[in-house]
Amino acid sequence: MKKLLLMSFVLVAAVLVLAACGSKSSDTNNAGSGVEETGTAASASIVIKASRFEFDQPVYKIKKGEPTEITLESEDGVHNMEAPDLNLTVNSGKPKVVTLNDAGEYEFHCDIMCGTGHSKMIAKIVVE
Ligand SMILES: [Cu+2]
């Protein structure tokens, strides 16, 4: 009987810990870099053209707080863009609408091993 009590205590404790972790991670998402994928229509858009082994601009500007559609076009081969600090990845052919609420500069890179110059594929999103 004691054993059963102990086990149910452990179980309750585990559930509590899990619940605490769960709410913590969603807080982190909310307070994070401000990426927010919405179902609403974007009022601005940018196109990032990727080719071997560069993006067509060194800097892409996005207005703070404005829903913006980001499109990635691969001109050759397979590329994408990943901005770790924004928790954002855009794949070619799959535009994403994001609202960036924190001004700043965010580096992004190609996250698909596309060839020898892959590591040079770096550019920036500037939110202002
Ligand atoms: Cu690449």
PDB file of C-alpha atoms and ligand atoms in Angstrom:
ATOM      1  CA  MET A   1       0.000   0.000   0.000  1.00  0.00           C
ATOM      2  CA  LYS A   2       2.809   2.399   0.886  1.00  0.00           C
ATOM      3  CA  LYS A   3       4.490   1.557  -2.372  1.00  0.00           C
ATOM      4  CA  LEU A   4       1.360   2.487  -4.315  1.00  0.00           C
ATOM      5  CA  LEU A   5       1.107   5.808  -2.492  1.00  0.00           C
ATOM      6  CA  LEU A   6       4.724   6.581  -3.239  1.00  0.00           C
ATOM      7  CA  MET A   7       4.241   5.705  -6.898  1.00  0.00           C
ATOM      8  CA  SER A   8       1.242   7.941  -7.298  1.00  0.00           C
ATOM      9  CA  PHE A   9       3.157  10.745  -5.590  1.00  0.00           C
ATOM     10  CA  VAL A  10       6.011  10.325  -8.064  1.00  0.00           C
ATOM     11  CA  LEU A  11       3.517  10.320 -10.921  1.00  0.00           C
ATOM     12  CA  VAL A  12       1.877  13.545  -9.743  1.00  0.00           C
ATOM     13  CA  ALA A  13       5.282  15.160  -9.308  1.00  0.00           C
ATOM     14  CA  ALA A  14       6.258  14.146 -12.840  1.00  0.00           C
ATOM     15  CA  VAL A  15       3.066  15.601 -14.276  1.00  0.00           C
ATOM     16  CA  LEU A  16       3.648  18.848 -12.400  1.00  0.00           C
ATOM     17  CA  VAL A  17       7.198  19.102 -13.711  1.00  0.00           C
ATOM     18  CA  LEU A  18       6.017  18.429 -17.266  1.00  0.00           C
ATOM     19  CA  ALA A  19       3.278  21.033 -16.978  1.00  0.00           C
ATOM     20  CA  ALA A  20       5.758  23.576 -15.657  1.00  0.00           C
ATOM     21  CA  CYS A  21       8.122  22.900 -18.545  1.00  0.00           C
ATOM     22  CA  GLY A  22       5.310  23.156 -21.050  1.00  0.00           C
ATOM     23  CA  SER A  23       4.161  26.569 -19.914  1.00  0.00           C
ATOM     24  CA  LYS A  24       7.744  27.771 -19.693  1.00  0.00           C
ATOM     25  CA  SER A  25       8.480  26.932 -23.313  1.00  0.00           C
ATOM     26  CA  SER A  26       5.349  28.656 -24.596  1.00  0.00           C
ATOM     27  CA  ASP A  27       6.317  31.769 -22.630  1.00  0.00           C
ATOM     28  CA  THR A  28       9.686  31.675 -24.329  1.00  0.00           C
ATOM     29  CA  ASN A  29       8.020  31.507 -27.717  1.00  0.00           C
ATOM     30  CA  ASN A  30       5.852  34.509 -26.988  1.00  0.00           C
ATOM     31  CA  ALA A  31       8.644  36.625 -25.604  1.00  0.00           C
ATOM     32  CA  GLY A  32      11.144  35.541 -28.231  1.00  0.00           C
ATOM     33  CA  SER A  33      12.179  37.255 -31.389  1.00  0.00           C
ATOM     34  CA  GLY A  34       8.679  38.243 -32.390  1.00  0.00           C
ATOM     35  CA  VAL A  35       8.154  35.896 -35.300  1.00  0.00           C
ATOM     36  CA  GLU A  36       4.518  35.280 -35.697  1.00  0.00           C
ATOM     37  CA  GLU A  37       3.064  33.295 -38.539  1.00  0.00           C
ATOM     38  CA  THR A  38      -0.399  34.535 -39.233  1.00  0.00           C
ATOM     39  CA  GLY A  39      -3.151  33.330 -41.474  1.00  0.00           C
ATOM     40  CA  THR A  40      -3.972  36.915 -42.408  1.00  0.00           C
ATOM     41  CA  ALA A  41      -2.915  38.520 -45.637  1.00  0.00           C
ATOM     42  CA  ALA A  42       0.452  40.192 -45.725  1.00  0.00           C
ATOM     43  CA  SER A  43       0.601  43.910 -46.408  1.00  0.00           C
ATOM     44  CA  ALA A  44       4.190  43.755 -47.612  1.00  0.00           C
ATOM     45  CA  SER A  45       6.413  41.208 -49.233  1.00  0.00           C
ATOM     46  CA  ILE A  46      10.018  40.496 -49.972  1.00  0.00           C
ATOM     47  CA  VAL A  47      11.588  38.044 -52.367  1.00  0.00           C
ATOM     48  CA  ILE A  48      14.925  36.474 -51.564  1.00  0.00           C
ATOM     49  CA  LYS A  49      16.625  34.972 -54.592  1.00  0.00           C
ATOM     50  CA  ALA A  50      19.113  32.256 -53.830  1.00  0.00           C
ATOM     51  CA  SER A  51      21.619  30.896 -56.282  1.00  0.00           C
ATOM     52  CA  ARG A  52      24.991  29.205 -56.105  1.00  0.00           C
ATOM     53  CA  PHE A  53      26.419  30.565 -53.851  1.00  0.00           C
ATOM     54  CA  GLU A  54      24.781  33.787 -52.780  1.00  0.00           C
ATOM     55  CA  PHE A  55      21.581  35.617 -52.033  1.00  0.00           C
ATOM     56  CA  ASP A  56      20.734  38.413 -54.476  1.00  0.00           C
ATOM     57  CA  GLN A  57      21.019  41.141 -51.819  1.00  0.00           C
ATOM     58  CA  PRO A  58      23.216  41.462 -48.747  1.00  0.00           C
ATOM     59  CA  VAL A  59      20.352  42.993 -46.763  1.00  0.00           C
ATOM     60  CA  TYR A  60      16.572  42.610 -46.896  1.00  0.00           C
ATOM     61  CA  LYS A  61      14.485  45.151 -45.026  1.00  0.00           C
ATOM     62  CA  ILE A  62      11.260  44.408 -43.225  1.00  0.00           C
ATOM     63  CA  LYS A  63       9.094  46.921 -41.420  1.00  0.00           C
ATOM     64  CA  LYS A  64       8.648  46.271 -37.748  1.00  0.00           C
ATOM     65  CA  GLY A  65       5.169  44.999 -36.913  1.00  0.00           C
ATOM     66  CA  GLU A  66       4.027  44.710 -40.530  1.00  0.00           C
ATOM     67  CA  PRO A  67       2.814  41.306 -41.741  1.00  0.00           C
ATOM     68  CA  THR A  68       5.292  40.487 -44.486  1.00  0.00           C
ATOM     69  CA  GLU A  69       5.340  37.609 -46.883  1.00  0.00           C
ATOM     70  CA  ILE A  70       8.801  36.165 -47.394  1.00  0.00           C
ATOM     71  CA  THR A  71       9.333  34.210 -50.583  1.00  0.00           C
ATOM     72  CA  LEU A  72      12.464  32.282 -51.333  1.00  0.00           C
ATOM     73  CA  GLU A  73      13.271  31.617 -54.965  1.00  0.00           C
ATOM     74  CA  SER A  74      15.954  29.125 -55.862  1.00  0.00           C
ATOM     75  CA  GLU A  75      17.449  30.096 -59.182  1.00  0.00           C
ATOM     76  CA  ASP A  76      19.480  26.925 -59.387  1.00  0.00           C
ATOM     77  CA  GLY A  77      19.775  23.865 -57.273  1.00  0.00           C
ATOM     78  CA  VAL A  78      18.114  23.657 -53.919  1.00  0.00           C
ATOM     79  CA  HIS A  79      18.468  26.390 -51.318  1.00  0.00           C
ATOM     80  CA  ASN A  80      16.504  27.838 -48.452  1.00  0.00           C
ATOM     81  CA  MET A  81      16.973  30.459 -45.786  1.00  0.00           C
ATOM     82  CA  GLU A  82      17.235  29.949 -42.069  1.00  0.00           C
ATOM     83  CA  ALA A  83      17.429  32.790 -39.538  1.00  0.00           C
ATOM     84  CA  PRO A  84      18.163  31.085 -36.212  1.00  0.00           C
ATOM     85  CA  ASP A  85      17.659  34.231 -34.130  1.00  0.00           C
ATOM     86  CA  LEU A  86      14.186  34.654 -35.612  1.00  0.00           C
ATOM     87  CA  ASN A  87      13.403  30.968 -35.338  1.00  0.00           C
ATOM     88  CA  LEU A  88      12.491  31.237 -39.011  1.00  0.00           C
ATOM     89  CA  THR A  89      13.051  28.982 -41.994  1.00  0.00           C
ATOM     90  CA  VAL A  90      11.659  29.659 -45.471  1.00  0.00           C
ATOM     91  CA  ASN A  91      11.860  26.958 -48.104  1.00  0.00           C
ATOM     92  CA  SER A  92      11.682  27.613 -51.810  1.00  0.00           C
ATOM     93  CA  GLY A  93       8.153  27.521 -53.151  1.00  0.00           C
ATOM     94  CA  LYS A  94       6.669  27.885 -49.672  1.00  0.00           C
ATOM     95  CA  PRO A  95       6.256  31.590 -48.844  1.00  0.00           C
ATOM     96  CA  LYS A  96       5.708  32.466 -45.199  1.00  0.00           C
ATOM     97  CA  VAL A  97       3.924  35.420 -43.669  1.00  0.00           C
ATOM     98  CA  VAL A  98       5.699  36.722 -40.585  1.00  0.00           C
ATOM     99  CA  THR A  99       5.321  39.721 -38.336  1.00  0.00           C
ATOM    100  CA  LEU A 100       8.597  40.803 -36.800  1.00  0.00           C
ATOM    101  CA  ASN A 101       8.140  42.944 -33.729  1.00  0.00           C
ATOM    102  CA  ASP A 102      11.719  43.433 -32.599  1.00  0.00           C
ATOM    103  CA  ALA A 103      13.889  45.864 -34.528  1.00  0.00           C
ATOM    104  CA  GLY A 104      17.359  44.605 -35.262  1.00  0.00           C
ATOM    105  CA  GLU A 105      19.619  42.816 -37.675  1.00  0.00           C
ATOM    106  CA  TYR A 106      19.202  39.105 -38.094  1.00  0.00           C
ATOM    107  CA  GLU A 107      21.669  37.040 -40.037  1.00  0.00           C
ATOM    108  CA  PHE A 108      20.392  34.188 -42.125  1.00  0.00           C
ATOM    109  CA  HIS A 109      22.009  31.501 -44.193  1.00  0.00           C
ATOM    110  CA  CYS A 110      21.217  28.677 -46.548  1.00  0.00           C
ATOM    111  CA  ASP A 111      20.467  25.576 -44.526  1.00  0.00           C
ATOM    112  CA  ILE A 112      20.618  23.065 -47.360  1.00  0.00           C
ATOM    113  CA  MET A 113      24.027  21.646 -48.260  1.00  0.00           C
ATOM    114  CA  CYS A 114      24.060  22.899 -51.845  1.00  0.00           C
ATOM    115  CA  GLY A 115      27.715  22.652 -52.816  1.00  0.00           C
ATOM    116  CA  THR A 116      31.219  23.929 -52.166  1.00  0.00           C
ATOM    117  CA  GLY A 117      30.207  27.581 -51.663  1.00  0.00           C
ATOM    118  CA  HIS A 118      27.341  26.733 -49.350  1.00  0.00           C
ATOM    119  CA  SER A 119      28.954  28.305 -46.266  1.00  0.00           C
ATOM    120  CA  LYS A 120      29.235  31.672 -48.083  1.00  0.00           C
ATOM    121  CA  MET A 121      25.462  31.951 -48.453  1.00  0.00           C
ATOM    122  CA  ILE A 122      24.856  34.478 -45.711  1.00  0.00           C
ATOM    123  CA  ALA A 123      22.743  37.650 -45.718  1.00  0.00           C
ATOM    124  CA  LYS A 124      20.722  39.720 -43.284  1.00  0.00           C
ATOM    125  CA  ILE A 125      17.189  40.694 -42.501  1.00  0.00           C
ATOM    126  CA  VAL A 126      16.974  44.187 -41.026  1.00  0.00           C
ATOM    127  CA  VAL A 127      13.822  44.925 -39.085  1.00  0.00           C
ATOM    128  CA  GLU A 128      13.170  48.630 -38.593  1.00  0.00           C
TER     129      GLU A 128
HETATM  130 CU    CU B   1      23.328  25.895 -49.270  1.00  0.00          CU
END
